[in-house]
Amino acid sequence: MASMVDKLRSGTVTTPSNLSRKLKVIGSGFGRTGTMSMSVALEHLLGGPVYHTGQFSFKMKNVCFHNASLDWTLDANHSAILATIKTWRQMLRLGAKPEFIQSSLKSLLAGYVAVTDTWGAALTPELLEAYPDAVVICTVREPNAWWQSWNDMVGMAAQPLMMKIMLCPLPVFRYFPWALDDLWRRFCGHYGISPPSPPTGKEFAQYHIDWLKRVVPPQRLHFFNVKEGWEPLCRILGVPVPDEPFPRVNERAAMRELAVMLTRMVVLRCGLVIIGTIASVLAMILARRLF
């Protein structure tokens, strides 16, 4: 079974070949609950591509670096990725028009058999309306383990303001901190929390579950722990249990790799800016002295 992380790292995430296929599963699990493992399992069981909303973070390394060169221009493919990220941000904003969200979701998810991870989870009510035949599967995890994993991931990142400053020099990545602001505002609006903020404790896991129980019809809502393996998931989907191990994706290692990559790119990009600025100043000084 192909590794989704390998696909994400290489920027070769599976894209739909048949755009007429409809979404069958809305993966409403919060991040760090096994959403990558769930995505790989769904691709296998449903025989089609799964839209994991964390894919942009990994695909962006091919935006910022083309091979080993310092080419920072965006080709048509990368410009399309940028447009997609901007669309997600517009959808996540509080007050976004329902008709815009509906049309955007149907365009972005055309041909995919499932959507998973945090950004999609934030739009669960809209996805329910757009895909009335889809089931909602929320991946869950023991609250303390989830919070430790989430906190570890947050620890790899800078504080929000510093992140905005650090990522500003990077094409496409510079839009992520602002999109995250909109994401947390939407989630906290769902949960009734003020002021809006990223998760601050293990209770957020329960906030999310309680919210889903309020907005998703009981007959369409399912909870699944990836530690349980194939059987519960196959029972939900009404498909045979595969004769192979359930996929176990090391999300933590993938996120650490991404953090190291981003740090390297920021240092290099800022270094080039500083060197360029110094060179320009020296050139101006030299020109004044000579002329």
mmCIF file of C-alpha atoms in Angstrom:
data_model
loop_
_atom_site.group_PDB
_atom_site.id
_atom_site.type_symbol
_atom_site.label_atom_id
_atom_site.label_comp_id
_atom_site.label_asym_id
_atom_site.label_seq_id
_atom_site.Cartn_x
_atom_site.Cartn_y
_atom_site.Cartn_z
ATOM 1 C CA MET A 1 0.000 0.000 0.000
ATOM 2 C CA ALA A 2 1.501 3.336 -1.036
ATOM 3 C CA SER A 3 2.436 5.729 1.751
ATOM 4 C CA MET A 4 0.535 9.012 1.752
ATOM 5 C CA VAL A 5 3.444 10.665 3.541
ATOM 6 C CA ASP A 6 5.769 9.634 0.700
ATOM 7 C CA LYS A 7 3.294 11.107 -1.762
ATOM 8 C CA LEU A 8 3.031 14.302 0.261
ATOM 9 C CA ARG A 9 6.806 14.627 0.548
ATOM 10 C CA SER A 10 7.298 14.236 -3.187
ATOM 11 C CA GLY A 11 4.409 16.509 -4.119
ATOM 12 C CA THR A 12 2.739 13.698 -6.074
ATOM 13 C CA VAL A 13 -0.494 13.366 -4.112
ATOM 14 C CA THR A 14 -3.083 11.380 -6.070
ATOM 15 C CA THR A 15 -5.457 13.580 -8.046
ATOM 16 C CA PRO A 16 -8.827 12.493 -9.441
ATOM 17 C CA SER A 17 -8.981 11.027 -12.931
ATOM 18 C CA ASN A 18 -12.772 10.697 -12.857
ATOM 19 C CA LEU A 19 -14.346 13.990 -11.803
ATOM 20 C CA SER A 20 -17.835 12.469 -11.770
ATOM 21 C CA ARG A 21 -17.105 10.470 -8.599
ATOM 22 C CA LYS A 22 -18.852 11.805 -5.508
ATOM 23 C CA LEU A 23 -17.599 12.241 -1.972
ATOM 24 C CA LYS A 24 -18.540 9.242 0.179
ATOM 25 C CA VAL A 25 -16.801 10.115 3.451
ATOM 26 C CA ILE A 26 -16.465 13.399 5.327
ATOM 27 C CA GLY A 27 -13.523 12.899 7.663
ATOM 28 C CA SER A 28 -14.321 15.315 10.480
ATOM 29 C CA GLY A 29 -11.550 14.278 12.841
ATOM 30 C CA PHE A 30 -9.365 16.982 14.356
ATOM 31 C CA GLY A 31 -5.672 17.026 13.485
ATOM 32 C CA ARG A 32 -3.360 14.577 15.300
ATOM 33 C CA THR A 33 -6.048 11.892 15.550
ATOM 34 C CA GLY A 34 -4.631 9.644 12.831
ATOM 35 C CA THR A 35 -6.027 11.515 9.831
ATOM 36 C CA MET A 36 -3.163 10.440 7.548
ATOM 37 C CA SER A 37 -3.606 6.765 8.438
ATOM 38 C CA MET A 38 -7.335 7.201 7.909
ATOM 39 C CA SER A 39 -6.714 8.767 4.497
ATOM 40 C CA VAL A 40 -4.531 5.888 3.322
ATOM 41 C CA ALA A 41 -7.118 3.382 4.562
ATOM 42 C CA LEU A 42 -9.956 5.176 2.770
ATOM 43 C CA GLU A 43 -8.015 5.341 -0.500
ATOM 44 C CA HIS A 44 -7.611 1.571 -0.298
ATOM 45 C CA LEU A 45 -11.196 0.766 0.707
ATOM 46 C CA LEU A 46 -12.952 3.208 -1.625
ATOM 47 C CA GLY A 47 -10.602 2.849 -4.580
ATOM 48 C CA GLY A 48 -10.142 6.545 -5.182
ATOM 49 C CA PRO A 49 -8.187 9.633 -4.137
ATOM 50 C CA VAL A 50 -8.654 11.214 -0.713
ATOM 51 C CA TYR A 51 -8.302 14.962 -0.153
ATOM 52 C CA HIS A 52 -6.220 15.392 3.021
ATOM 53 C CA THR A 53 -6.301 19.110 3.804
ATOM 54 C CA GLY A 54 -2.799 19.024 5.263
ATOM 55 C CA GLN A 55 -1.377 18.191 1.842
ATOM 56 C CA PHE A 56 -0.564 21.821 1.015
ATOM 57 C CA SER A 57 2.024 22.068 3.778
ATOM 58 C CA PHE A 58 4.075 19.299 2.189
ATOM 59 C CA LYS A 59 3.484 20.223 -1.437
ATOM 60 C CA MET A 60 4.760 23.746 -0.764
ATOM 61 C CA LYS A 61 8.350 22.590 -0.485
ATOM 62 C CA ASN A 62 8.242 22.148 -4.260
ATOM 63 C CA VAL A 63 6.902 25.695 -4.570
ATOM 64 C CA CYS A 64 9.758 27.263 -2.647
ATOM 65 C CA PHE A 65 12.510 25.122 -4.130
ATOM 66 C CA HIS A 66 12.534 23.692 -7.640
ATOM 67 C CA ASN A 67 14.978 20.834 -7.134
ATOM 68 C CA ALA A 68 18.104 22.317 -5.511
ATOM 69 C CA SER A 69 18.009 25.656 -7.328
ATOM 70 C CA LEU A 70 17.058 29.026 -5.917
ATOM 71 C CA ASP A 71 14.173 29.576 -8.307
ATOM 72 C CA TRP A 72 11.478 31.382 -6.322
ATOM 73 C CA THR A 73 9.111 31.999 -9.223
ATOM 74 C CA LEU A 74 5.720 30.307 -9.350
ATOM 75 C CA ASP A 75 4.790 28.246 -12.375
ATOM 76 C CA ALA A 76 1.195 27.588 -13.407
ATOM 77 C CA ASN A 77 0.865 24.555 -11.126
ATOM 78 C CA HIS A 78 2.124 26.432 -8.087
ATOM 79 C CA SER A 79 -0.086 29.413 -8.886
ATOM 80 C CA ALA A 80 -3.033 27.017 -8.884
ATOM 81 C CA ILE A 81 -2.007 25.752 -5.431
ATOM 82 C CA LEU A 82 -1.832 29.339 -4.190
ATOM 83 C CA ALA A 83 -5.321 30.001 -5.561
ATOM 84 C CA THR A 84 -6.593 26.888 -3.763
ATOM 85 C CA ILE A 85 -5.149 28.030 -0.435
ATOM 86 C CA LYS A 86 -6.734 31.451 -0.869
ATOM 87 C CA THR A 87 -10.064 29.762 -1.614
ATOM 88 C CA TRP A 88 -9.839 27.722 1.600
ATOM 89 C CA ARG A 89 -9.111 30.881 3.556
ATOM 90 C CA GLN A 90 -12.133 32.620 2.040
ATOM 91 C CA MET A 91 -14.330 29.631 2.897
ATOM 92 C CA LEU A 92 -13.070 29.485 6.492
ATOM 93 C CA ARG A 93 -13.695 33.148 7.209
ATOM 94 C CA LEU A 94 -16.612 33.855 9.497
ATOM 95 C CA GLY A 95 -19.418 35.365 7.468
ATOM 96 C CA ALA A 96 -18.447 33.627 4.224
ATOM 97 C CA LYS A 97 -21.531 33.299 2.031
ATOM 98 C CA PRO A 98 -23.000 29.755 2.078
ATOM 99 C CA GLU A 99 -23.391 29.667 -1.696
ATOM 100 C CA PHE A 100 -19.693 30.535 -2.137
ATOM 101 C CA ILE A 101 -18.644 27.781 0.280
ATOM 102 C CA GLN A 102 -20.884 25.228 -1.440
ATOM 103 C CA SER A 103 -19.683 26.000 -4.952
ATOM 104 C CA SER A 104 -16.031 26.118 -3.853
ATOM 105 C CA LEU A 105 -16.230 22.774 -2.041
ATOM 106 C CA LYS A 106 -17.813 21.070 -5.033
ATOM 107 C CA SER A 107 -15.099 22.461 -7.290
ATOM 108 C CA LEU A 108 -12.170 21.590 -5.013
ATOM 109 C CA LEU A 109 -13.434 18.103 -4.143
ATOM 110 C CA ALA A 110 -14.649 17.012 -7.583
ATOM 111 C CA GLY A 111 -13.613 13.395 -8.138
ATOM 112 C CA TYR A 112 -12.407 12.759 -4.576
ATOM 113 C CA VAL A 113 -14.001 9.945 -2.583
ATOM 114 C CA ALA A 114 -13.257 11.454 0.841
ATOM 115 C CA VAL A 115 -11.927 14.554 2.568
ATOM 116 C CA THR A 116 -9.976 14.446 5.836
ATOM 117 C CA ASP A 117 -8.146 16.587 8.415
ATOM 118 C CA THR A 118 -8.703 19.850 10.239
ATOM 119 C CA TRP A 119 -9.621 22.332 7.517
ATOM 120 C CA GLY A 120 -12.313 20.066 6.123
ATOM 121 C CA ALA A 121 -13.563 19.263 9.619
ATOM 122 C CA ALA A 122 -14.199 22.969 10.219
ATOM 123 C CA LEU A 123 -16.655 22.945 7.306
ATOM 124 C CA THR A 124 -18.534 19.783 8.291
ATOM 125 C CA PRO A 125 -22.026 21.398 8.161
ATOM 126 C CA GLU A 126 -21.353 22.767 4.684
ATOM 127 C CA LEU A 127 -19.987 19.414 3.515
ATOM 128 C CA LEU A 128 -23.084 17.676 4.867
ATOM 129 C CA GLU A 129 -25.255 19.899 2.718
ATOM 130 C CA ALA A 130 -23.068 19.584 -0.369
ATOM 131 C CA TYR A 131 -22.883 15.768 -0.128
ATOM 132 C CA PRO A 132 -26.158 14.463 1.353
ATOM 133 C CA ASP A 133 -25.213 10.813 0.737
ATOM 134 C CA ALA A 134 -21.827 10.995 2.479
ATOM 135 C CA VAL A 135 -21.208 9.658 5.982
ATOM 136 C CA VAL A 136 -19.264 11.591 8.612
ATOM 137 C CA ILE A 137 -16.406 9.713 10.286
ATOM 138 C CA CYS A 138 -14.607 11.488 13.106
ATOM 139 C CA THR A 139 -11.245 9.986 14.031
ATOM 140 C CA VAL A 140 -10.765 10.103 17.798
ATOM 141 C CA ARG A 141 -7.940 9.546 20.239
ATOM 142 C CA GLU A 142 -7.523 9.346 24.012
ATOM 143 C CA PRO A 143 -7.647 13.029 25.123
ATOM 144 C CA ASN A 144 -4.340 13.095 27.011
ATOM 145 C CA ALA A 145 -2.485 11.388 24.157
ATOM 146 C CA TRP A 146 -4.109 13.725 21.635
ATOM 147 C CA TRP A 147 -3.153 16.826 23.609
ATOM 148 C CA GLN A 148 0.443 15.682 24.048
ATOM 149 C CA SER A 149 0.719 15.029 20.309
ATOM 150 C CA TRP A 150 -0.940 18.333 19.425
ATOM 151 C CA ASN A 151 1.248 20.246 21.866
ATOM 152 C CA ASP A 152 4.362 18.604 20.439
ATOM 153 C CA MET A 153 3.334 19.707 16.957
ATOM 154 C CA VAL A 154 2.649 23.273 18.119
ATOM 155 C CA GLY A 155 6.041 23.259 19.822
ATOM 156 C CA MET A 156 7.667 22.821 16.412
ATOM 157 C CA ALA A 157 6.140 26.107 15.246
ATOM 158 C CA ALA A 158 6.794 29.707 16.179
ATOM 159 C CA GLN A 159 4.222 31.880 17.932
ATOM 160 C CA PRO A 160 1.568 33.306 15.550
ATOM 161 C CA LEU A 161 3.133 36.769 15.141
ATOM 162 C CA MET A 162 6.645 35.382 14.730
ATOM 163 C CA MET A 163 5.341 32.794 12.265
ATOM 164 C CA LYS A 164 3.842 35.549 10.110
ATOM 165 C CA ILE A 165 7.170 37.375 10.114
ATOM 166 C CA MET A 166 9.237 34.244 9.451
ATOM 167 C CA LEU A 167 7.079 32.959 6.599
ATOM 168 C CA CYS A 168 6.624 36.323 4.916
ATOM 169 C CA PRO A 169 9.612 35.800 2.557
ATOM 170 C CA LEU A 170 8.331 32.404 1.375
ATOM 171 C CA PRO A 171 6.019 32.184 -1.640
ATOM 172 C CA VAL A 172 2.620 30.673 -0.779
ATOM 173 C CA PHE A 173 3.646 29.754 2.793
ATOM 174 C CA ARG A 174 3.202 33.383 3.810
ATOM 175 C CA TYR A 175 -0.580 32.932 3.542
ATOM 176 C CA PHE A 176 -0.754 30.030 6.007
ATOM 177 C CA PRO A 177 -0.679 31.954 9.323
ATOM 178 C CA TRP A 178 -3.567 34.133 8.190
ATOM 179 C CA ALA A 179 -5.556 31.096 7.054
ATOM 180 C CA LEU A 180 -4.938 29.512 10.464
ATOM 181 C CA ASP A 181 -6.345 32.626 12.149
ATOM 182 C CA ASP A 182 -9.548 32.179 10.154
ATOM 183 C CA LEU A 183 -9.595 28.455 10.939
ATOM 184 C CA TRP A 184 -9.439 28.975 14.724
ATOM 185 C CA ARG A 185 -12.036 31.747 14.617
ATOM 186 C CA ARG A 186 -14.419 29.388 12.839
ATOM 187 C CA PHE A 187 -13.776 26.482 15.212
ATOM 188 C CA CYS A 188 -14.187 28.648 18.308
ATOM 189 C CA GLY A 189 -17.400 30.009 16.838
ATOM 190 C CA HIS A 190 -18.605 26.416 16.484
ATOM 191 C CA TYR A 191 -17.622 25.615 20.070
ATOM 192 C CA GLY A 192 -18.907 28.879 21.565
ATOM 193 C CA ILE A 193 -15.454 29.886 22.844
ATOM 194 C CA SER A 194 -14.294 33.486 23.185
ATOM 195 C CA PRO A 195 -11.786 34.874 22.402
ATOM 196 C CA PRO A 196 -10.869 32.614 19.485
ATOM 197 C CA SER A 197 -7.572 30.778 19.833
ATOM 198 C CA PRO A 198 -5.842 27.529 18.812
ATOM 199 C CA PRO A 199 -6.398 24.553 21.157
ATOM 200 C CA THR A 200 -5.152 25.283 24.679
ATOM 201 C CA GLY A 201 -5.900 21.969 26.396
ATOM 202 C CA LYS A 202 -7.218 18.433 26.060
ATOM 203 C CA GLU A 203 -10.791 19.676 26.533
ATOM 204 C CA PHE A 204 -10.774 20.850 22.905
ATOM 205 C CA ALA A 205 -11.095 17.219 21.819
ATOM 206 C CA GLN A 206 -14.395 16.973 23.688
ATOM 207 C CA TYR A 207 -15.539 20.382 22.406
ATOM 208 C CA HIS A 208 -15.122 19.030 18.886
ATOM 209 C CA ILE A 209 -17.016 15.801 19.552
ATOM 210 C CA ASP A 210 -19.867 17.656 21.277
ATOM 211 C CA TRP A 211 -20.149 20.083 18.363
ATOM 212 C CA LEU A 212 -20.325 17.267 15.808
ATOM 213 C CA LYS A 213 -23.085 15.585 17.794
ATOM 214 C CA ARG A 214 -25.057 18.838 17.619
ATOM 215 C CA VAL A 215 -24.699 19.469 13.884
ATOM 216 C CA VAL A 216 -24.555 15.988 12.306
ATOM 217 C CA PRO A 217 -27.645 13.741 12.149
ATOM 218 C CA PRO A 218 -27.026 10.668 14.374
ATOM 219 C CA GLN A 219 -27.531 8.217 11.515
ATOM 220 C CA ARG A 220 -24.726 9.860 9.541
ATOM 221 C CA LEU A 221 -22.196 10.312 12.367
ATOM 222 C CA HIS A 222 -19.555 7.726 13.281
ATOM 223 C CA PHE A 223 -16.496 7.821 15.551
ATOM 224 C CA PHE A 224 -13.414 5.737 14.805
ATOM 225 C CA ASN A 225 -10.068 5.168 16.509
ATOM 226 C CA VAL A 226 -7.373 4.057 14.059
ATOM 227 C CA LYS A 227 -5.982 1.745 16.762
ATOM 228 C CA GLU A 228 -9.065 -0.443 16.215
ATOM 229 C CA GLY A 229 -7.891 -1.353 12.717
ATOM 230 C CA TRP A 230 -9.952 -2.282 9.670
ATOM 231 C CA GLU A 231 -13.060 -3.920 11.102
ATOM 232 C CA PRO A 232 -14.965 -0.913 12.565
ATOM 233 C CA LEU A 233 -14.152 1.241 9.528
ATOM 234 C CA CYS A 234 -15.196 -1.472 7.080
ATOM 235 C CA ARG A 235 -18.422 -1.999 9.014
ATOM 236 C CA ILE A 236 -19.255 1.703 8.699
ATOM 237 C CA LEU A 237 -18.584 1.643 4.948
ATOM 238 C CA GLY A 238 -20.145 -1.759 4.315
ATOM 239 C CA VAL A 239 -17.047 -3.173 2.600
ATOM 240 C CA PRO A 240 -14.978 -6.361 3.145
ATOM 241 C CA VAL A 241 -12.063 -6.322 5.580
ATOM 242 C CA PRO A 242 -8.733 -6.334 3.654
ATOM 243 C CA ASP A 243 -6.294 -9.160 4.218
ATOM 244 C CA GLU A 244 -3.380 -6.858 5.078
ATOM 245 C CA PRO A 245 -2.260 -4.679 8.006
ATOM 246 C CA PHE A 246 -4.043 -1.409 8.686
ATOM 247 C CA PRO A 247 -1.859 1.524 7.545
ATOM 248 C CA ARG A 248 0.122 3.282 10.282
ATOM 249 C CA VAL A 249 1.441 6.652 9.140
ATOM 250 C CA ASN A 250 4.066 8.430 11.246
ATOM 251 C CA GLU A 251 2.593 11.945 11.167
ATOM 252 C CA ARG A 252 4.999 13.190 13.830
ATOM 253 C CA ALA A 253 8.065 12.372 11.718
ATOM 254 C CA ALA A 254 6.504 13.994 8.669
ATOM 255 C CA MET A 255 5.738 17.191 10.608
ATOM 256 C CA ARG A 256 9.271 17.346 12.004
ATOM 257 C CA GLU A 257 10.635 16.994 8.493
ATOM 258 C CA LEU A 258 8.404 19.865 7.370
ATOM 259 C CA ALA A 259 9.511 22.075 10.287
ATOM 260 C CA VAL A 260 13.201 21.503 9.478
ATOM 261 C CA MET A 261 12.570 22.207 5.806
ATOM 262 C CA LEU A 262 10.763 25.466 6.563
ATOM 263 C CA THR A 263 13.486 26.649 8.927
ATOM 264 C CA ARG A 264 16.102 25.992 6.272
ATOM 265 C CA MET A 265 14.137 27.880 3.639
ATOM 266 C CA VAL A 266 13.497 30.859 5.931
ATOM 267 C CA VAL A 267 17.178 31.138 6.881
ATOM 268 C CA LEU A 268 18.292 30.882 3.256
ATOM 269 C CA ARG A 269 15.683 33.299 1.945
ATOM 270 C CA CYS A 270 16.350 35.879 4.666
ATOM 271 C CA GLY A 271 20.085 35.441 4.126
ATOM 272 C CA LEU A 272 19.672 36.194 0.431
ATOM 273 C CA VAL A 273 17.602 39.292 1.229
ATOM 274 C CA ILE A 274 20.213 40.548 3.709
ATOM 275 C CA ILE A 275 23.091 39.890 1.308
ATOM 276 C CA GLY A 276 21.209 41.595 -1.505
ATOM 277 C CA THR A 277 20.461 44.616 0.669
ATOM 278 C CA ILE A 278 24.089 44.944 1.785
ATOM 279 C CA ALA A 279 25.283 44.610 -1.811
ATOM 280 C CA SER A 280 22.862 47.321 -2.953
ATOM 281 C CA VAL A 281 23.986 49.709 -0.208
ATOM 282 C CA LEU A 282 27.658 49.093 -0.993
ATOM 283 C CA ALA A 283 26.994 49.644 -4.694
ATOM 284 C CA MET A 284 25.293 52.973 -3.944
ATOM 285 C CA ILE A 285 28.190 54.092 -1.729
ATOM 286 C CA LEU A 286 30.734 53.079 -4.364
ATOM 287 C CA ALA A 287 28.781 54.833 -7.121
ATOM 288 C CA ARG A 288 28.673 58.085 -5.156
ATOM 289 C CA ARG A 289 32.411 57.971 -4.543
ATOM 290 C CA LEU A 290 33.249 57.191 -8.151
ATOM 291 C CA PHE A 291 30.792 59.528 -9.804
#
